[in-house]
Coordinates of C-alpha atoms in Angstrom, one line a residue:
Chain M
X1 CA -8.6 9.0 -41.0
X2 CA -11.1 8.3 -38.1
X3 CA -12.4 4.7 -40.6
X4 CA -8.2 3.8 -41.1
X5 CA -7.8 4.1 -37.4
X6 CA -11.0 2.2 -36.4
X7 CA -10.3 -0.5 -38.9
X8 CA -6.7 -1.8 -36.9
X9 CA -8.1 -3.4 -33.9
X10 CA -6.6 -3.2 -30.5
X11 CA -9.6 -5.4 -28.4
X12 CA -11.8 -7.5 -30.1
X13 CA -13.7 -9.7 -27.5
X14 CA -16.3 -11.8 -29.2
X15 CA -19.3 -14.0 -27.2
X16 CA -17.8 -14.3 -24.1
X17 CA -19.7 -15.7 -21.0
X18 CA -17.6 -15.9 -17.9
X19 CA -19.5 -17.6 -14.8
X20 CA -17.7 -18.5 -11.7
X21 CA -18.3 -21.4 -9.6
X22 CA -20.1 -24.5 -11.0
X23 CA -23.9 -26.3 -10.5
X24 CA -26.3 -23.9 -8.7
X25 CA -23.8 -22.0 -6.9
X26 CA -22.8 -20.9 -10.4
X27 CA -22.7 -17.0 -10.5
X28 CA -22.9 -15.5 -14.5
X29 CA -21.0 -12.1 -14.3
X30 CA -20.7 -11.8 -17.9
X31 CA -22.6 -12.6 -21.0
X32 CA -22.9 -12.4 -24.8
X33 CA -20.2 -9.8 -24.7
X34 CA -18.9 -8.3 -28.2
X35 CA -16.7 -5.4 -28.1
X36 CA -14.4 -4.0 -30.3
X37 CA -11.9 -1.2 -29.6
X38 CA -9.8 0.5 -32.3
X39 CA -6.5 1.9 -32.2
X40 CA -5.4 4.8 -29.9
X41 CA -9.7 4.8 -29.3
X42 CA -10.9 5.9 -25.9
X43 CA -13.7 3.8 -24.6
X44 CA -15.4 4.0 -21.4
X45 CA -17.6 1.2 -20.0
X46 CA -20.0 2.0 -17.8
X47 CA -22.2 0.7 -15.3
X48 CA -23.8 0.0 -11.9
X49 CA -22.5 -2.5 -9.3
X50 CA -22.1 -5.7 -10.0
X51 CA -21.9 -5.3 -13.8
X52 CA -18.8 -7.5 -14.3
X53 CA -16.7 -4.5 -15.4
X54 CA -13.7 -5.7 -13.4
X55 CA -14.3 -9.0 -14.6
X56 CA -14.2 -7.8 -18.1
X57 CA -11.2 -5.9 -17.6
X58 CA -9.6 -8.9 -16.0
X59 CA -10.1 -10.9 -19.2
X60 CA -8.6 -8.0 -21.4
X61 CA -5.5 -8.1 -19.2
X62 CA -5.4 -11.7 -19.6
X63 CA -5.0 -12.3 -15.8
X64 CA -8.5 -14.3 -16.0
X65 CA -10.0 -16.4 -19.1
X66 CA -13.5 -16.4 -20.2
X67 CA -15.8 -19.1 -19.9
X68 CA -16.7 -19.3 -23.4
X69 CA -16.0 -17.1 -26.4
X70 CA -12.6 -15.1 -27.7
X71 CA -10.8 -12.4 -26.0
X72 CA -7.9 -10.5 -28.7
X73 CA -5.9 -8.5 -27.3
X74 CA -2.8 -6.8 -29.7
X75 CA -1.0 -5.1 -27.7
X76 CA 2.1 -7.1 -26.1
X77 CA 1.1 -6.5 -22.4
X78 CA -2.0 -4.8 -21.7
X79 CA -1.4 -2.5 -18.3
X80 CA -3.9 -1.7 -15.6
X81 CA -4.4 1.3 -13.2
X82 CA -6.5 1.0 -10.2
X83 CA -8.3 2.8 -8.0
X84 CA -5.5 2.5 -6.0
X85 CA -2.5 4.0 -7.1
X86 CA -0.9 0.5 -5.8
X87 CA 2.7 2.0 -5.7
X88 CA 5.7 0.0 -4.4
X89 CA 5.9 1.7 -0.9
X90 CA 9.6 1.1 -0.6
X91 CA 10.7 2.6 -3.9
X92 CA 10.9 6.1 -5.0
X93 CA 8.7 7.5 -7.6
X94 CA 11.1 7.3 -10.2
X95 CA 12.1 4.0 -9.6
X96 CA 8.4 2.7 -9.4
X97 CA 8.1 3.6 -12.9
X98 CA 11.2 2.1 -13.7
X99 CA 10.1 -1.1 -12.3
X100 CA 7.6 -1.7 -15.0
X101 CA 10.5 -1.6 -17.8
X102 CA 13.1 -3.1 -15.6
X103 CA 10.1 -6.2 -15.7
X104 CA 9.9 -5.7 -19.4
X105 CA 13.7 -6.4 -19.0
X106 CA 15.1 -2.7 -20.1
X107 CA 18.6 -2.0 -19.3
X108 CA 19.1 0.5 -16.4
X109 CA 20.4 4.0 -18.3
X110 CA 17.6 3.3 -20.7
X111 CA 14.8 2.8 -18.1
X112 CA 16.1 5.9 -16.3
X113 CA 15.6 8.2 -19.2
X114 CA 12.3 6.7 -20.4
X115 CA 11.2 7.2 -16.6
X116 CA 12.1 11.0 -16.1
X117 CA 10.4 11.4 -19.8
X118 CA 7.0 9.4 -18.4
X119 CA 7.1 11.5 -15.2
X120 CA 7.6 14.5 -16.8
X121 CA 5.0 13.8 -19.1
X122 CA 2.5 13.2 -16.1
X123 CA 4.2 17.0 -15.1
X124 CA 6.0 15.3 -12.2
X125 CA 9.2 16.6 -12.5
X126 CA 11.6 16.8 -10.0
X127 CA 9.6 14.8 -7.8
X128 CA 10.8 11.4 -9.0
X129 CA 13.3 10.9 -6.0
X130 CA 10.4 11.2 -3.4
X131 CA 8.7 7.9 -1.7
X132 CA 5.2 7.7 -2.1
X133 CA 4.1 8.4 1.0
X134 CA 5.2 12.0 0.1
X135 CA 3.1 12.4 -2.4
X136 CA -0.5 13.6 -2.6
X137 CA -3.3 11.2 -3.8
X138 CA -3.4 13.0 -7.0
X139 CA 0.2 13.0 -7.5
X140 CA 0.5 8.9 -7.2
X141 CA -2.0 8.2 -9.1
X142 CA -0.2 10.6 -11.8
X143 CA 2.9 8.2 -11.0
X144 CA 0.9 5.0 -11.2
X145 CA -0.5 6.7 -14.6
X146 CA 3.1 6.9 -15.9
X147 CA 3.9 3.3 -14.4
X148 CA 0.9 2.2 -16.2
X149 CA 2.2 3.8 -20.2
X150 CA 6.1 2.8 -18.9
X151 CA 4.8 -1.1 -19.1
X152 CA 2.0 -0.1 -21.9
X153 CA 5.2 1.0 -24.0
X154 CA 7.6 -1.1 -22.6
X155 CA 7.0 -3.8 -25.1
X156 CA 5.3 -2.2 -28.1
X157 CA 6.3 -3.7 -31.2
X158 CA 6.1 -2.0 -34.7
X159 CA 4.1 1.0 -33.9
X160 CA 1.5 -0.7 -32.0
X161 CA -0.3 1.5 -29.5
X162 CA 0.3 0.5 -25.7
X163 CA -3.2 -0.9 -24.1
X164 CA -3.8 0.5 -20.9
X165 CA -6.9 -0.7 -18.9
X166 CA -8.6 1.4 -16.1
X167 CA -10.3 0.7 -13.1
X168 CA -12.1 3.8 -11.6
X169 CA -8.7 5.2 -11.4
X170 CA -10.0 8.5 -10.4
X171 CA -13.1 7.2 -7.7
X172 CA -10.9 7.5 -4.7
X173 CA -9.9 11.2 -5.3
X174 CA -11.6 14.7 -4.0
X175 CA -13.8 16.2 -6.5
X176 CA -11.4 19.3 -7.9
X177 CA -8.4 16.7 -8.2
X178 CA -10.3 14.3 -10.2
X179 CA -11.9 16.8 -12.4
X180 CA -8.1 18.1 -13.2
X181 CA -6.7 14.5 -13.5
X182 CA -9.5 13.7 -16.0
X183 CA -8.1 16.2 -18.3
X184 CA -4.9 15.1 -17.7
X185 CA -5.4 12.0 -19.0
X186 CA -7.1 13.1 -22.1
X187 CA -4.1 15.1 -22.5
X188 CA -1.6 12.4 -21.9
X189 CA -4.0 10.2 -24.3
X190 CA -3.6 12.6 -26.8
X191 CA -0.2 13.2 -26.4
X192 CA 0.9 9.2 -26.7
X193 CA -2.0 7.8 -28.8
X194 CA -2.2 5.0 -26.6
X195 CA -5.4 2.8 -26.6
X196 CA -7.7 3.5 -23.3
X197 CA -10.3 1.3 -22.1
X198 CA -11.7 3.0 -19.1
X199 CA -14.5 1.3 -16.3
X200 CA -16.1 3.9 -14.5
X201 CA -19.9 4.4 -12.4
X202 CA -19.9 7.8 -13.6
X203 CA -21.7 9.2 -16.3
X204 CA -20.2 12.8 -16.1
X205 CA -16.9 11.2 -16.4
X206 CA -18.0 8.6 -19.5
X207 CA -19.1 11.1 -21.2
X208 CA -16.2 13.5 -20.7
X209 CA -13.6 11.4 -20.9
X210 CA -14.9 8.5 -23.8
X211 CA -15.1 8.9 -27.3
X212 CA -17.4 5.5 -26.8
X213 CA -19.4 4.7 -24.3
X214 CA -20.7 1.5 -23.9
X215 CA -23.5 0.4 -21.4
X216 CA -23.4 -2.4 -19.1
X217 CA -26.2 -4.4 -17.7
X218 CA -25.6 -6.1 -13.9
X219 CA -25.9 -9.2 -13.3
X220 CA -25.3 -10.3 -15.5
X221 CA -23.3 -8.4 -17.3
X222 CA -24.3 -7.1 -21.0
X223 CA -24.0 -4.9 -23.5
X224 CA -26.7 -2.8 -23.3
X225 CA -26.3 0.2 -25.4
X226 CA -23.4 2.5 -27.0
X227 CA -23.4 5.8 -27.7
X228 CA -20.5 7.6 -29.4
X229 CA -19.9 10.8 -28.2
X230 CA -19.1 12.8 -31.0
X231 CA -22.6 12.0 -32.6
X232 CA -24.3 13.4 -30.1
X233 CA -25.2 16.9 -28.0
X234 CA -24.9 17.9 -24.4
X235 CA -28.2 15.5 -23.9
X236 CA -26.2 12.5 -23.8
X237 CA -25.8 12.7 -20.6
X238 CA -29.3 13.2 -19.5
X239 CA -30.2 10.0 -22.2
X240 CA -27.5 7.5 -20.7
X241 CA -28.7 8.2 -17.2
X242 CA -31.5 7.6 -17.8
X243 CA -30.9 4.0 -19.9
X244 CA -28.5 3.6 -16.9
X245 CA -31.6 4.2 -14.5
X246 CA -33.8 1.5 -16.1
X247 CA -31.0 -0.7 -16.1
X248 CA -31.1 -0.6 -12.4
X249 CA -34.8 -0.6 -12.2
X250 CA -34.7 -3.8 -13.4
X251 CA -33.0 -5.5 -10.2
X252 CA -36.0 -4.0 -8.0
X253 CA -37.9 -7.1 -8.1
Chain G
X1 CA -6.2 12.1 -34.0
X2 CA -10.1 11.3 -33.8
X3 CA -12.2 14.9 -33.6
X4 CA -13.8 14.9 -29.9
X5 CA -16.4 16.8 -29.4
X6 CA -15.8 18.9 -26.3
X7 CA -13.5 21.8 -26.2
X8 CA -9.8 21.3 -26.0
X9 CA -8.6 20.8 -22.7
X10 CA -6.7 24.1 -21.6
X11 CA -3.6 23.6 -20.2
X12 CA -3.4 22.9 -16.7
X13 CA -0.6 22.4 -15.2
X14 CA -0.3 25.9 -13.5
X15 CA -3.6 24.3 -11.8
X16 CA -2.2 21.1 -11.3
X17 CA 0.9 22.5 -9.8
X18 CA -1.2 24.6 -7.6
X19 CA -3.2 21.5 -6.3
X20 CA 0.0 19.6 -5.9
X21 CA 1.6 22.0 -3.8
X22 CA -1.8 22.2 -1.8
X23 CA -1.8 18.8 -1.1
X24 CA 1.3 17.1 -0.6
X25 CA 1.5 15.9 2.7
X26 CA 4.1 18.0 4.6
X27 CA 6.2 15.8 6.7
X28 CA 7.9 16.5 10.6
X29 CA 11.1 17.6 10.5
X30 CA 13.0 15.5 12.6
X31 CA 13.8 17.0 15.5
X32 CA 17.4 18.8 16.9
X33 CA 20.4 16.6 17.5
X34 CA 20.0 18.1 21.6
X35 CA 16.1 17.4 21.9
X36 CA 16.5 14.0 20.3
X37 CA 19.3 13.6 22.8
X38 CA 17.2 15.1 26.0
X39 CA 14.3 12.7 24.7
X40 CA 15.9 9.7 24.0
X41 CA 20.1 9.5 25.0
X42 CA 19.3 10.8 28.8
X43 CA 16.4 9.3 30.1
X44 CA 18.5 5.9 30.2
X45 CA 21.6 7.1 30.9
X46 CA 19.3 9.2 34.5
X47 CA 17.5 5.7 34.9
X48 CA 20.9 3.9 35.1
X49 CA 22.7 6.0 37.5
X50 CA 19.4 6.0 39.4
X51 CA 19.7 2.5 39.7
X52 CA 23.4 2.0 40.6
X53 CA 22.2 4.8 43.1
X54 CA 19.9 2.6 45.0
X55 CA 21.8 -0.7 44.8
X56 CA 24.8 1.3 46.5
X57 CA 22.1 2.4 49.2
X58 CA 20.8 -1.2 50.0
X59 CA 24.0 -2.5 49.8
X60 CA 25.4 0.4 52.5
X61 CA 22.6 -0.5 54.2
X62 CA 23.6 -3.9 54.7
X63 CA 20.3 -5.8 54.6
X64 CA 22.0 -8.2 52.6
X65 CA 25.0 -10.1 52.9
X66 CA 27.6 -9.2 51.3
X67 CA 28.0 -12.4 49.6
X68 CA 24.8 -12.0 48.4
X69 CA 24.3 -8.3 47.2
X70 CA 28.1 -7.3 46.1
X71 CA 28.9 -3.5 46.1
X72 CA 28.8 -1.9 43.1
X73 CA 32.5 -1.2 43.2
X74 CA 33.3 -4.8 43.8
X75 CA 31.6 -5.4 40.6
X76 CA 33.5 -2.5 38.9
X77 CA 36.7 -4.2 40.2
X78 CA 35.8 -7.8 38.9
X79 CA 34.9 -6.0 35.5
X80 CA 38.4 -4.0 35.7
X81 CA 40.0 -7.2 36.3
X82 CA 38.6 -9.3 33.7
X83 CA 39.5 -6.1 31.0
X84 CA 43.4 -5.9 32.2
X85 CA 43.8 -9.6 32.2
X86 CA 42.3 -9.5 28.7
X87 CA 39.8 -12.3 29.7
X88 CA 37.0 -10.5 28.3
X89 CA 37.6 -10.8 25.0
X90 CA 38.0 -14.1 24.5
X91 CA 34.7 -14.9 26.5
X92 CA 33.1 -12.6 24.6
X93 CA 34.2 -13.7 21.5
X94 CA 33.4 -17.6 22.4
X95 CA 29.4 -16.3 23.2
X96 CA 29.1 -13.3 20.4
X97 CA 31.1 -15.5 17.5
X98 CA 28.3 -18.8 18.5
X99 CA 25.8 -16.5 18.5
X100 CA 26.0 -14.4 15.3
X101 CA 27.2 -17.7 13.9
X102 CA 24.0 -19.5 15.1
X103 CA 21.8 -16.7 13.9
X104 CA 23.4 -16.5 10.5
X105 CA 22.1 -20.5 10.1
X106 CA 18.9 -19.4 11.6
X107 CA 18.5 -17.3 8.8
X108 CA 19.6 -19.6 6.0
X109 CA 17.0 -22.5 7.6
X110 CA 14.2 -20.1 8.2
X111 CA 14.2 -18.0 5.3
X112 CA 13.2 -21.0 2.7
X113 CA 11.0 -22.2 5.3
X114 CA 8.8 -19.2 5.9
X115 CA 8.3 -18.2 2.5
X116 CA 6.9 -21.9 2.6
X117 CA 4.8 -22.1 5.3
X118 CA 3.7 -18.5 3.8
X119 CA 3.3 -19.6 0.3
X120 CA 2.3 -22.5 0.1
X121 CA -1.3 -24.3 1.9
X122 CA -0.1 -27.3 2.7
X123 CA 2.7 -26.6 4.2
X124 CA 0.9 -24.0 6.0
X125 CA -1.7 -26.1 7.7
X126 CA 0.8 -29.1 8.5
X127 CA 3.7 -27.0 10.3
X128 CA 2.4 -23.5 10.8
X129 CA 0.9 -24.3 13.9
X130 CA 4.1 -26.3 15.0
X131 CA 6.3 -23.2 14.2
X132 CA 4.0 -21.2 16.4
X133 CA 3.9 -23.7 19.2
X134 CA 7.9 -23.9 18.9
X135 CA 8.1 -20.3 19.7
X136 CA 6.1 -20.5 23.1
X137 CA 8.4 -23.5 23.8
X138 CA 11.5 -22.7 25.9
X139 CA 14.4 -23.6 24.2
X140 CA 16.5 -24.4 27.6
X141 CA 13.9 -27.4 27.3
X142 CA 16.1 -28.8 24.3
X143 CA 19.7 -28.7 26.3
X144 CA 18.9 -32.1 28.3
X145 CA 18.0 -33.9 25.1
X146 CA 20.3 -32.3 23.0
X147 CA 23.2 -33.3 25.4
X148 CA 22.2 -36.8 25.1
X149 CA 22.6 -36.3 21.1
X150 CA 25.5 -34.1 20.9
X151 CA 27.6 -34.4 23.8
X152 CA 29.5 -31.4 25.5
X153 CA 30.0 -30.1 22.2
X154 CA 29.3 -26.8 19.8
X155 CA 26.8 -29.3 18.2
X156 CA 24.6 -29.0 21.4
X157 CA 25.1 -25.2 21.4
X158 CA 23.8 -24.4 17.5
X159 CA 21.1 -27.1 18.3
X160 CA 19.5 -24.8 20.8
X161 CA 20.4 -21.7 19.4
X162 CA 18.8 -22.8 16.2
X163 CA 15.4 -23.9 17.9
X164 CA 15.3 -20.9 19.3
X165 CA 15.5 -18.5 16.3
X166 CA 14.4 -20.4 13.3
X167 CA 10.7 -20.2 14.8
X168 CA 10.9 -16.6 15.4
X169 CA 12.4 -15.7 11.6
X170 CA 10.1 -17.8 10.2
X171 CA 7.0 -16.5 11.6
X172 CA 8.1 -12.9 11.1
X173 CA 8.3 -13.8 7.4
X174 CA 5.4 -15.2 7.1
X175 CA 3.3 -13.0 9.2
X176 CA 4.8 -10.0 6.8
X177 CA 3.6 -11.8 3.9
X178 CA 0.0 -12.2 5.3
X179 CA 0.1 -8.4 6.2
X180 CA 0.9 -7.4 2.6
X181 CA -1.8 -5.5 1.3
X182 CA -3.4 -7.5 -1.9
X183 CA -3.0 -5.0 -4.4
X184 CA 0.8 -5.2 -4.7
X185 CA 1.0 -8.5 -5.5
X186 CA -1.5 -7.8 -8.2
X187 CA -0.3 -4.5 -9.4
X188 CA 3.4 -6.5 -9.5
X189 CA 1.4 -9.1 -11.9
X190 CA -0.2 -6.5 -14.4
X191 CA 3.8 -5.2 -14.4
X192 CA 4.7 -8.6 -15.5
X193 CA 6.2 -10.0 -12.2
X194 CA 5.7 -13.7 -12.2
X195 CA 7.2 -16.2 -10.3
X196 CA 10.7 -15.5 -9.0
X197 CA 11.3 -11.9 -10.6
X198 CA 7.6 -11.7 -8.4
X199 CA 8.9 -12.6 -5.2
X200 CA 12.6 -10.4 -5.5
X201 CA 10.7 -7.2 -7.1
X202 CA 6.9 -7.3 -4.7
X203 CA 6.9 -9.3 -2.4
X204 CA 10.1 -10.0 0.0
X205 CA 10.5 -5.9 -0.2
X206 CA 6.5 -5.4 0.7
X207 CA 7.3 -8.5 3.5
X208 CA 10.7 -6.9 4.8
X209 CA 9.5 -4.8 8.1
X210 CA 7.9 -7.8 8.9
X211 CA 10.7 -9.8 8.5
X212 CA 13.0 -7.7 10.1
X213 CA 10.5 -7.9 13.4
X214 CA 11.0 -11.7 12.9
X215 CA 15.0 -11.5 12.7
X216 CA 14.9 -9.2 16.0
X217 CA 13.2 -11.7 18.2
X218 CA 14.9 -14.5 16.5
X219 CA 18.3 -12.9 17.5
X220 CA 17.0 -12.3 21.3
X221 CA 15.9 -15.7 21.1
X222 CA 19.3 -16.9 20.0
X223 CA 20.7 -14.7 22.2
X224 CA 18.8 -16.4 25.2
X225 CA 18.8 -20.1 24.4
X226 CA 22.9 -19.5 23.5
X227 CA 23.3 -18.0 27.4
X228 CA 20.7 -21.0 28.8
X229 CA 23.1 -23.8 26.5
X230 CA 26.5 -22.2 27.5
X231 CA 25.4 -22.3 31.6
X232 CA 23.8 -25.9 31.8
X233 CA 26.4 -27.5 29.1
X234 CA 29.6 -26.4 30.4
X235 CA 32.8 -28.5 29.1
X236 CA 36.4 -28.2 28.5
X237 CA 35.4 -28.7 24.7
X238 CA 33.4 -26.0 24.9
X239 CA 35.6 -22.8 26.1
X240 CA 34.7 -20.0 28.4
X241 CA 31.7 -18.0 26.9
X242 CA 29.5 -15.9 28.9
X243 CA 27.3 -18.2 30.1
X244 CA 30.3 -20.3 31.6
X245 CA 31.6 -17.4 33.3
X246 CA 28.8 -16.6 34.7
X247 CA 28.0 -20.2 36.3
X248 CA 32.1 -20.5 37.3
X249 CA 31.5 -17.4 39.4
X250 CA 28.7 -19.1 40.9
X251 CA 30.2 -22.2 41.8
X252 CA 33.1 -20.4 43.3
X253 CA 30.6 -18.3 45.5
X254 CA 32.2 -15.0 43.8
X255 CA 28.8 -13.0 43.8
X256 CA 30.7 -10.1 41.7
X257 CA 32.1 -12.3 39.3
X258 CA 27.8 -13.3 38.9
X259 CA 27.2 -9.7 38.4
X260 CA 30.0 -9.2 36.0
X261 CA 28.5 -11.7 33.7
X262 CA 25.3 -10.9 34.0
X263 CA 25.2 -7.0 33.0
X264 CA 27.8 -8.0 30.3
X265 CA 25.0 -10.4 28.9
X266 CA 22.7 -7.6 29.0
X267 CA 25.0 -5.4 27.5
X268 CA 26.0 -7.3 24.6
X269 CA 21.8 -7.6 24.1
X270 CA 21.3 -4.2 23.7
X271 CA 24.7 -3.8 22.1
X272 CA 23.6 -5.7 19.1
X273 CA 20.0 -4.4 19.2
X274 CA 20.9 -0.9 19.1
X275 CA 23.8 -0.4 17.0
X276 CA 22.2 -3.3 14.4
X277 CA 18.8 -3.8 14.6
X278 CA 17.9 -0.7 15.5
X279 CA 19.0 1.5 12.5
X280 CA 18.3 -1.0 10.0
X281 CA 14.8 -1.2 10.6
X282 CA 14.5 2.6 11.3
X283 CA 15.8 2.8 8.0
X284 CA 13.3 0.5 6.4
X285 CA 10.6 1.7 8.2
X286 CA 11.3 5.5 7.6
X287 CA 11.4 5.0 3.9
X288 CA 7.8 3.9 3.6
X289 CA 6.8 6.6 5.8
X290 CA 6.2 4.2 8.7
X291 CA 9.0 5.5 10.7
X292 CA 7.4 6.7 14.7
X293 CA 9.7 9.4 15.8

């Protein structure tokens, strides 16, 4: 079952270089990157600053395009969480979620419904009619989660799983709320089968979160290493920090 | 479902609930009707008498002339007078209809223009600084020029209303699209917001306290260059507005007539500013949690 799922593609980025800036200001943030992510598959890419992991990510929501090589993307529209929960500060919970399928041009009592149903799913209920500047951190970025699989969904054709891209979603938090929100989203994850690829600095988090986790070099950017998760013990993480720590090294001179 | 490797996650909401209620932000209570009416209705209303207080001192006092410092039931008579004659409300109507009028095509001309000078570099660099400069400018410097133009007529008027509020809107727009923080607009693109459905959905909403900053000036501006037009450029085509009144009273010498007009012009200012601009932006501001007490 795991092979069938693998073998339908949701990513598939193949040899891309992006480099900003031309002649010797020219800065390479990525290169020589090949990476495949299956359906419903839970990826986490990992590494220090400076390790193009934005920039990738910006590629895979197409709001960039590489210098050279392919970027394949199947999902319809690919959506993004940040760090920030980046909620509309005029609208209500509710209708900050709705604002993703009234973009993806749903009519209003169908958005509604599918809005209280994301919300709920993100165990928000009841709080949809409240602003966001009621809300705790945890709880918006629980609203920007739903926002985030409202436009993932929003637009999926034939069964396709929704593509949702994350950007240290969880960095700005306290401690105990990221460690509950991390199993939130694996439980949301689970529960919708959508396709996750998630950019974190934390190895902990990778580890916990990924059933992939793929290593990045900085500067620039490269695939260094991948480990999946289910093939290994309660080392890994010892073993990717450490990889991670060479990585770094490197830069001292 | 691919197997993971850690232990199923147990369920958590009874822990997320917990957290949630532990961390919402709790929010004032806003305060009772009688303290918000101690703290905000009476200090004005003590300030005012206090003032009417000490005008009917010095004028008992008789430091002044009388044709000079009026008594403050002199005024009260004129104001009586102008009421049960029913004079009133055609002057005010001739000022209040010119000026919402005025400010109406402010807002038509400076709406398109700030999201311009906002949006768009060129046309930033070229007129932003002009827009700028034309707020600092006194629009009672157009009414000579705009006589020659226009005549005695309304076309004078809306001239120099216009000049004054068009720069104000428009650099409230624009300076509430600079203060937009960057990831809306980017959060509205990963939504799928482009081009116009971007501006309706992200940014005019994230720009509106802003704006509405922009609109309040541009109406005191208004305001202002409409009483400055109606006092220099008075004409038989042109009616009796506020500003008229209040230079008739001073060519006749009738210093209560001068008062008269001039607390009216005040009051209609704060009129407009408190039962308009006042609740629409407390509104605005009070749903994004930006509301001061």
């Amino acid at each position: 079952m795991d092979q069938a799922r693998r073998a339908r593609v949701s990513v598939e980025v193949s040899g891309v270089a992006k480099t900003f800036g031309v002649g010797a200001a020219a800065v390479t943030a990525l290169r020589d990157i090949d990476l495949k992510v299956g359906h419903g598959e839970f990826v986490c890419l990992l590494g220090a600053s400076g390790c193009g992991k934005s920039t990738l990510l910006n590629l895979l929501a197409g709001l960039d395009s590489p210098t050279s090589g392919t970027v394949d993307v199947a999902a319809a529209r690919p959506s993004f969480m940040f760090q920030d929960a980046a909620l509309m500060p005029w609208l209500t919970a509710a209708r900050n979620v709705e604002l993703a399928l009234q973009l993806a041009g749903q009519g209003r009592a169908e958005r509604r419904e599918r809005a209280a149903e994301l919300l709920s799913l993100v165990r928000l209920d009841g709080v949809g009619d409240k602003r966001p500047h009621e809300l705790s951190g945890g709880m918006r970025q629980r609203v920007s989660l739903a926002r985030a699989l409202a436009a993932a969904t929003a637009s999926t054709e034939h069964g396709e799983p929704g593509l949702l891209l994350m950007d240290e979603p969880f960095a700005a938090l306290d401690a105990i709320t990221r460690d509950v929100l991390q199993g939130e989203l694996l439980r949301v994850w689970e529960a919708t089968g959508t396709t996750v690829v998630f950019v974190t600095h934390d190895v902990r988090e990778a580890v916990r979160l990924a059933q992939r986790v793929v290593l990045l070099s900085s500067r620039p950017g490269t695939v260094v290493r991948e480990w999946t998760v289910a093939e290994h013990g309660p080392e890994l993480h010892d073993e990717i920090t450490g990889r991670l720590r060479q990585v770094i090294s490197a830069h001292a001179a | 479902m691919p197997t993971r490797p850690e232990v199923v996650e147990q369920d958590s909401s009874a822990e997320l609930a917990g957290l949630d209620a532990l961390d919402t932000p709790t929010l004032e209570a806003r305060p009772p009707w009688w303290k918000r009416f101690s703290t905000s209705v009476l200090p004005p209303i003590v300030a005012l008498v206090l003032i009417v207080v000490v005008w009917q001192i010095v004028w008992a006092s008789a430091v002044l002339p009388e044709y000079r410092l009026p008594a403050p039931v002199a005024v009260w008579d004129e104001f009586v007078d102008i009421v049960s004659s029913g004079r009133i409300w055609s002057i005010l109507w001739t000022s209040v209809s010119r000026a919402i009028l005025g400010f109406a095509l402010g807002l038509v001309i400076a709406t398109p223009l700030g999201l311009l000078v906002a949006k768009v570099k060129v046309v930033r660099s070229a007129i932003g600084p002009l827009l700028s400069g034309l707020q600092s400018l006194p629009s009672v410097a157009w009414v000579p020029a705009a006589v020659l133009w226009f005549g005695l007529s309304n076309g004078t008027i809306y001239f120099v209303v216009l000049l004054g509020s068009v720069p104000s809107i428009a650099n409230g727009l624009v300076a509430g699209i600079d203060q937009i923080p960057p990831i809306l607009p980017r959060a509205g693109t990963v939504l799928g917001a482009r081009g116009l459905a971007a501006a309706r959905h992200v940014l005019l909403p994230a720009a509106l306290p802003g704006y509405l900053a922009g609109c309040k000036q541009g109406w005191a501006f208004s305001w202002r260059s409409l009483m400055a037009a109606e006092i220099i450029a008075a004409g038989p085509a042109l009616g009796v507005g506020l500003g008229a009144y209040l230079k008739d009273g001073s060519d006749y010498n009738d210093i209560a007539a001068v008062f008269s007009a001039i607390i009216l012009i005040l009051v209609v200012g704060i009129a407009i500013e408190l039962l308009v601009f006042r609740p629409v932006e407390r509104r605005v501001l009070r749903s994004r949690g930006l509301a001061l007490t």
